[in-house]
């Protein structure tokens, strides 16, 4: 069995930076509580390790309001502006691990909406990153997730607007959705804010999936970028297997498999990737 390993598998720059930030805070801690606002990463093994080291996950704005002291770490997905205001009012120390690529979107949305433009976010409604981006708009903001949303909004929207995207959105889908607006004479700004790490990973996954007999995508079910890789891989390779943890092994690969591809979402730690690689090497 030959393996084709994706070069861009595993932690992206933003996730690595956020996870390292939490471990640094633990190392420097003077005993005051450390919180992350939401899961720092969509990987329960890492989250459990952090919890064992004393880090508490805050799961809602209401919970955040009850804090009296300590440090809150903002994860790579970022948060709405009002969360920073809330923490400042409460006098809580903030360590901001928002990925710089997400911060860039916040700045664009803040500036454009201050200038009176309507904001269109191409992304998954309810995803924390999208909710965070929404929270930097002063005026009207819309989320477009599917073709029907784009068709409806393109017919209704008037005046100046600006389109941005969730960093992990599928690049081809983004282009298709923007085309729907353009065909309806949209003439506002379009800023492709899909991050390079995501785009490269998606292109590479599609390329490998096309070449191999079977494909393994490693990641967490709640990770948006892993879900996208899975979708892309399934399109190109019907024998696509999803592995969340080592419990998902063994795999029942077709007997004719001679070349297998492996990729992993941006929040997948290296040790899981290595163990899956070893499993394939030893067993096939
Ligand atoms: Fe940042 Fe891109 Fe990762 S936006 S968190 S480097 S997927």
Coordinates of N, CA and C in Angstrom, one line a residue, residues 57-193:
X57 N -13.7 26.1 30.1 CA -14.3 26.5 28.9 C -15.6 27.3 29.3
X58 N -15.7 28.5 28.8 CA -16.9 29.3 28.9 C -17.7 29.1 27.7
X59 N -19.0 28.7 27.9 CA -19.8 28.3 26.7 C -20.8 29.3 26.2
X60 N -21.1 30.4 27.0 CA -22.1 31.3 26.5 C -21.7 32.7 27.1
X61 N -22.4 33.7 26.4 CA -22.2 35.1 26.9 C -22.7 35.3 28.3
X62 N -23.8 34.6 28.6 CA -24.4 34.7 30.0 C -23.4 34.2 31.0
X63 N -22.7 33.1 30.7 CA -21.7 32.6 31.6 C -20.5 33.6 31.8
X64 N -20.2 34.2 30.6 CA -19.1 35.2 30.6 C -19.4 36.4 31.6
X65 N -20.7 36.8 31.6 CA -21.2 37.9 32.5 C -21.0 37.6 33.9
X66 N -20.9 36.3 34.3 CA -20.8 36.0 35.7 C -19.4 36.0 36.3
X67 N -18.4 36.2 35.4 CA -17.0 36.1 35.8 C -16.6 37.4 36.6
X68 N -15.8 37.2 37.6 CA -15.4 38.3 38.5 C -14.0 38.6 38.3
X69 N -13.2 37.6 38.1 CA -11.7 37.9 37.8 C -11.2 36.7 37.0
X70 N -9.9 36.9 36.7 CA -9.2 35.8 35.8 C -8.9 36.3 34.4
X71 N -8.5 35.4 33.6 CA -8.1 35.7 32.2 C -9.0 35.0 31.3
X72 N -9.5 35.7 30.3 CA -10.2 35.0 29.2 C -9.4 35.0 27.9
X73 N -9.2 33.8 27.4 CA -8.5 33.7 26.1 C -9.6 33.6 25.0
X74 N -9.4 34.5 24.0 CA -10.3 34.5 22.8 C -9.7 33.5 21.8
X75 N -10.5 32.6 21.3 CA -9.9 31.6 20.4 C -9.7 32.2 18.9
X76 N -9.1 31.3 18.1 CA -8.8 31.7 16.7 C -10.0 32.2 15.9
X77 N -11.2 31.7 16.1 CA -12.4 32.1 15.4 C -12.7 33.5 15.6
X78 N -12.3 34.1 16.7 CA -12.6 35.5 17.0 C -14.0 35.6 17.6
X79 N -14.3 36.8 18.1 CA -15.7 37.1 18.7 C -16.2 38.5 18.2
X80 N -17.4 38.7 18.5 CA -18.1 40.0 18.2 C -17.4 41.1 19.1
X81 N -17.5 42.3 18.6 CA -17.0 43.5 19.3 C -17.6 43.6 20.7
X82 N -18.9 43.3 20.8 CA -19.5 43.5 22.1 C -18.9 42.6 23.2
X83 N -18.3 41.5 22.8 CA -17.6 40.6 23.8 C -16.4 41.3 24.4
X84 N -15.7 42.0 23.6 CA -14.5 42.8 24.1 C -15.0 43.9 25.1
X85 N -16.1 44.5 24.7 CA -16.7 45.6 25.5 C -17.1 45.1 26.9
X86 N -17.8 43.9 26.8 CA -18.3 43.3 28.0 C -17.2 42.9 29.0
X87 N -16.1 42.3 28.4 CA -15.0 41.9 29.3 C -14.3 43.2 29.9
X88 N -14.2 44.2 29.1 CA -13.6 45.5 29.6 C -14.4 46.0 30.7
X89 N -15.7 46.0 30.6 CA -16.6 46.5 31.6 C -16.5 45.7 32.9
X90 N -16.2 44.4 32.7 CA -16.1 43.6 33.9 C -14.7 43.6 34.5
X91 N -13.8 44.2 33.8 CA -12.4 44.3 34.3 C -11.7 43.0 34.2
X92 N -12.1 42.1 33.2 CA -11.4 40.8 33.0 C -10.3 41.0 32.0
X93 N -9.2 40.3 32.4 CA -8.0 40.4 31.5 C -8.3 39.5 30.2
X94 N -8.0 40.1 29.0 CA -8.3 39.4 27.8 C -6.9 39.1 27.1
X95 N -6.8 37.8 26.7 CA -5.7 37.5 25.8 C -6.3 37.1 24.5
X96 N -6.0 37.9 23.5 CA -6.6 37.7 22.2 C -5.9 36.8 21.3
X97 N -6.4 35.6 21.1 CA -5.7 34.6 20.1 C -6.5 34.5 18.8
X98 N -7.3 35.6 18.5 CA -8.0 35.6 17.2 C -7.0 35.5 16.1
X99 N -7.2 34.6 15.2 CA -6.3 34.5 14.0 C -6.2 35.8 13.3
X100 N -5.0 36.3 12.9 CA -4.9 37.6 12.2 C -5.7 37.6 10.9
X101 N -5.9 36.5 10.3 CA -6.8 36.5 9.1 C -8.2 36.7 9.4
X102 N -8.7 36.3 10.6 CA -10.0 36.6 11.0 C -10.1 38.1 11.4
X103 N -9.1 38.6 12.1 CA -9.1 40.0 12.5 C -9.2 40.9 11.3
X104 N -8.5 40.5 10.2 CA -8.6 41.3 9.0 C -10.0 41.4 8.5
X105 N -10.8 40.4 8.6 CA -12.2 40.4 8.2 C -13.0 41.4 9.1
X106 N -12.7 41.3 10.4 CA -13.4 42.2 11.4 C -13.1 43.7 11.0
X107 N -11.8 44.0 10.7 CA -11.5 45.4 10.3 C -12.3 45.8 9.1
X108 N -12.3 44.9 8.1 CA -13.0 45.2 6.8 C -14.5 45.5 7.1
X109 N -15.1 44.6 7.8 CA -16.5 44.7 8.1 C -16.8 46.0 8.9
X110 N -16.0 46.3 9.9 CA -16.2 47.5 10.7 C -16.1 48.7 9.8
X111 N -15.1 48.8 9.0 CA -14.8 50.0 8.2 C -16.0 50.1 7.1
X112 N -16.2 49.1 6.4 CA -17.2 49.1 5.3 C -18.6 49.5 5.9
X113 N -19.0 48.9 7.0 CA -20.3 49.1 7.5 C -20.4 50.5 8.1
X114 N -19.3 51.0 8.6 CA -19.3 52.4 9.1 C -19.5 53.4 8.0
X115 N -19.0 53.0 6.8 CA -19.2 53.8 5.6 C -20.6 53.7 5.0
X116 N -21.5 52.9 5.7 CA -22.9 52.8 5.3 C -23.2 51.6 4.4
X117 N -22.2 50.7 4.2 CA -22.4 49.5 3.3 C -23.1 48.4 4.1
X118 N -23.9 47.7 3.3 CA -24.5 46.4 3.9 C -23.4 45.3 3.8
X119 N -23.4 44.5 4.7 CA -22.4 43.4 4.7 C -23.0 42.1 4.4
X120 N -22.4 41.4 3.4 CA -22.8 40.0 3.1 C -21.7 39.1 3.4
X121 N -21.9 38.2 4.4 CA -20.9 37.2 4.7 C -21.3 35.9 4.0
X122 N -20.4 35.4 3.2 CA -20.6 34.0 2.6 C -20.0 33.0 3.6
X123 N -20.8 32.3 4.2 CA -20.3 31.4 5.3 C -21.5 30.6 5.9
X124 N -21.2 29.8 6.9 CA -22.2 29.0 7.5 C -22.9 29.7 8.7
X125 N -24.2 29.9 8.5 CA -25.0 30.6 9.5 C -24.8 29.9 10.9
X126 N -24.5 30.6 11.9 CA -24.4 30.0 13.3 C -23.0 29.6 13.6
X127 N -22.1 29.5 12.6 CA -20.7 29.1 12.9 C -20.1 30.3 13.8
X128 N -19.4 29.9 14.8 CA -18.9 31.0 15.7 C -18.0 32.1 15.0
X129 N -17.3 31.6 14.0 CA -16.5 32.7 13.3 C -17.4 33.7 12.6
X130 N -18.5 33.1 11.9 CA -19.5 34.0 11.2 C -20.2 34.9 12.2
X131 N -20.6 34.3 13.4 CA -21.2 35.1 14.4 C -20.3 36.2 14.9
X132 N -19.0 35.9 15.0 CA -18.1 36.9 15.4 C -18.0 38.0 14.4
X133 N -17.9 37.7 13.1 CA -17.7 38.6 12.0 C -19.0 39.5 12.0
X134 N -20.1 38.9 12.1 CA -21.4 39.7 12.2 C -21.4 40.8 13.2
X135 N -20.7 40.4 14.3 CA -20.7 41.4 15.5 C -19.8 42.5 15.3
X136 N -19.2 42.7 14.1 CA -18.4 43.9 13.8 C -19.1 44.9 12.9
X137 N -20.3 44.5 12.5 CA -21.0 45.3 11.5 C -21.9 46.3 12.3
X138 N -21.9 47.6 11.9 CA -22.7 48.6 12.5 C -24.1 48.6 12.0
X139 N -24.2 48.2 10.7 CA -25.6 48.3 10.1 C -26.1 46.9 9.7
X140 N -26.7 46.8 8.5 CA -27.3 45.6 8.1 C -26.3 44.5 7.7
X141 N -26.5 43.3 8.1 CA -25.6 42.2 7.7 C -26.4 41.0 7.4
X142 N -25.9 40.3 6.3 CA -26.6 39.1 5.9 C -25.6 37.9 5.8
X143 N -26.1 36.7 6.0 CA -25.2 35.5 5.9 C -25.8 34.7 4.7
X144 N -24.9 34.4 3.8 CA -25.3 33.6 2.6 C -24.6 32.3 2.7
X145 N -25.4 31.2 2.7 CA -24.7 29.9 2.9 C -24.9 29.0 1.7
X146 N -26.1 29.2 1.0 CA -26.4 28.4 -0.1 C -26.9 29.2 -1.3
X147 N -27.1 28.5 -2.4 CA -27.5 29.2 -3.7 C -28.8 29.9 -3.5
X148 N -29.8 29.3 -2.8 CA -31.1 29.9 -2.7 C -31.0 31.2 -1.9
X149 N -30.1 31.3 -0.9 CA -29.9 32.5 -0.1 C -29.4 33.6 -1.0
X150 N -28.4 33.2 -1.9 CA -27.8 34.2 -2.8 C -28.8 34.7 -3.7
X151 N -29.6 33.8 -4.3 CA -30.6 34.2 -5.3 C -31.6 35.2 -4.7
X152 N -32.1 34.9 -3.5 CA -33.1 35.7 -2.8 C -32.5 37.1 -2.5
X153 N -31.3 37.1 -1.9 CA -30.7 38.3 -1.4 C -30.3 39.2 -2.6
X154 N -29.8 38.6 -3.7 CA -29.4 39.3 -4.9 C -30.6 40.1 -5.5
X155 N -31.8 39.5 -5.4 CA -33.0 40.2 -5.9 C -33.4 41.3 -5.0
X156 N -33.2 41.1 -3.7 CA -33.8 42.1 -2.7 C -32.8 43.3 -2.4
X157 N -31.5 43.0 -2.4 CA -30.6 44.0 -1.8 C -30.4 45.2 -2.7
X158 N -30.4 46.4 -2.1 CA -30.1 47.6 -2.9 C -29.1 48.4 -2.1
X159 N -28.5 49.4 -2.8 CA -27.5 50.2 -2.2 C -26.1 49.6 -2.1
X160 N -25.2 50.3 -1.5 CA -23.8 49.8 -1.5 C -23.7 48.6 -0.5
X161 N -22.9 47.7 -1.0 CA -22.6 46.5 -0.1 C -21.2 46.0 -0.3
X162 N -20.9 45.1 0.6 CA -19.5 44.5 0.6 C -19.7 43.0 0.9
X163 N -19.1 42.2 0.1 CA -19.1 40.7 0.3 C -17.8 40.3 0.9
X164 N -17.8 39.5 2.0 CA -16.6 38.9 2.6 C -17.0 37.4 2.7
X165 N -16.0 36.6 3.1 CA -16.3 35.1 3.3 C -15.7 34.7 4.6
X166 N -16.3 33.6 5.1 CA -15.7 32.9 6.3 C -14.4 32.3 5.8
X167 N -13.4 32.3 6.7 CA -12.0 31.9 6.3 C -12.0 30.5 5.8
X168 N -12.9 29.6 6.3 CA -12.8 28.2 5.9 C -13.8 27.8 4.8
X169 N -14.4 28.8 4.2 CA -15.5 28.4 3.2 C -14.8 27.8 2.0
X170 N -15.6 26.9 1.3 CA -15.2 26.2 0.1 C -15.0 27.3 -1.0
X171 N -13.8 27.3 -1.5 CA -13.4 28.4 -2.5 C -14.3 28.3 -3.7
X172 N -14.6 27.1 -4.3 CA -15.4 27.0 -5.5 C -16.8 27.5 -5.2
X173 N -17.3 27.1 -4.0 CA -18.7 27.5 -3.7 C -18.8 29.0 -3.5
X174 N -17.7 29.6 -2.9 CA -17.7 31.1 -2.8 C -17.8 31.7 -4.2
X175 N -17.0 31.2 -5.1 CA -17.0 31.8 -6.5 C -18.4 31.7 -7.1
X176 N -19.0 30.5 -6.9 CA -20.3 30.3 -7.5 C -21.4 31.3 -6.9
X177 N -21.3 31.5 -5.6 CA -22.2 32.3 -4.9 C -22.0 33.8 -5.3
X178 N -20.8 34.2 -5.4 CA -20.5 35.6 -5.9 C -21.0 35.8 -7.3
X179 N -20.9 34.8 -8.1 CA -21.3 34.9 -9.5 C -22.8 35.1 -9.6
X180 N -23.6 34.5 -8.6 CA -25.0 34.8 -8.6 C -25.3 36.3 -8.4
X181 N -24.5 36.9 -7.5 CA -24.7 38.3 -7.3 C -24.3 39.1 -8.5
X182 N -23.2 38.8 -9.1 CA -22.7 39.5 -10.3 C -23.7 39.4 -11.4
X183 N -24.2 38.2 -11.6 CA -25.2 38.1 -12.7 C -26.5 39.0 -12.5
X184 N -26.7 39.3 -11.2 CA -27.9 40.2 -10.9 C -27.4 41.7 -10.8
X185 N -26.3 42.0 -11.5 CA -25.8 43.3 -11.5 C -25.2 43.9 -10.2
X186 N -24.7 43.0 -9.4 CA -24.1 43.4 -8.1 C -22.9 44.2 -8.5
X187 N -22.7 45.4 -7.9 CA -21.5 46.1 -8.2 C -20.8 46.7 -7.0
X188 N -21.0 46.0 -5.8 CA -20.3 46.4 -4.6 C -18.9 45.7 -4.5
X189 N -18.3 45.8 -3.4 CA -17.0 45.2 -3.2 C -17.1 43.7 -3.0
X190 N -16.1 42.9 -3.4 CA -16.1 41.5 -3.1 C -14.6 41.3 -2.6
X191 N -14.5 40.9 -1.3 CA -13.2 40.6 -0.8 C -13.2 39.1 -0.4
X192 N -12.3 38.4 -1.1 CA -12.1 37.0 -0.9 C -11.3 36.8 0.4
X193 N -11.9 36.5 1.5 CA -11.2 36.4 2.8 C -11.0 35.0 3.2

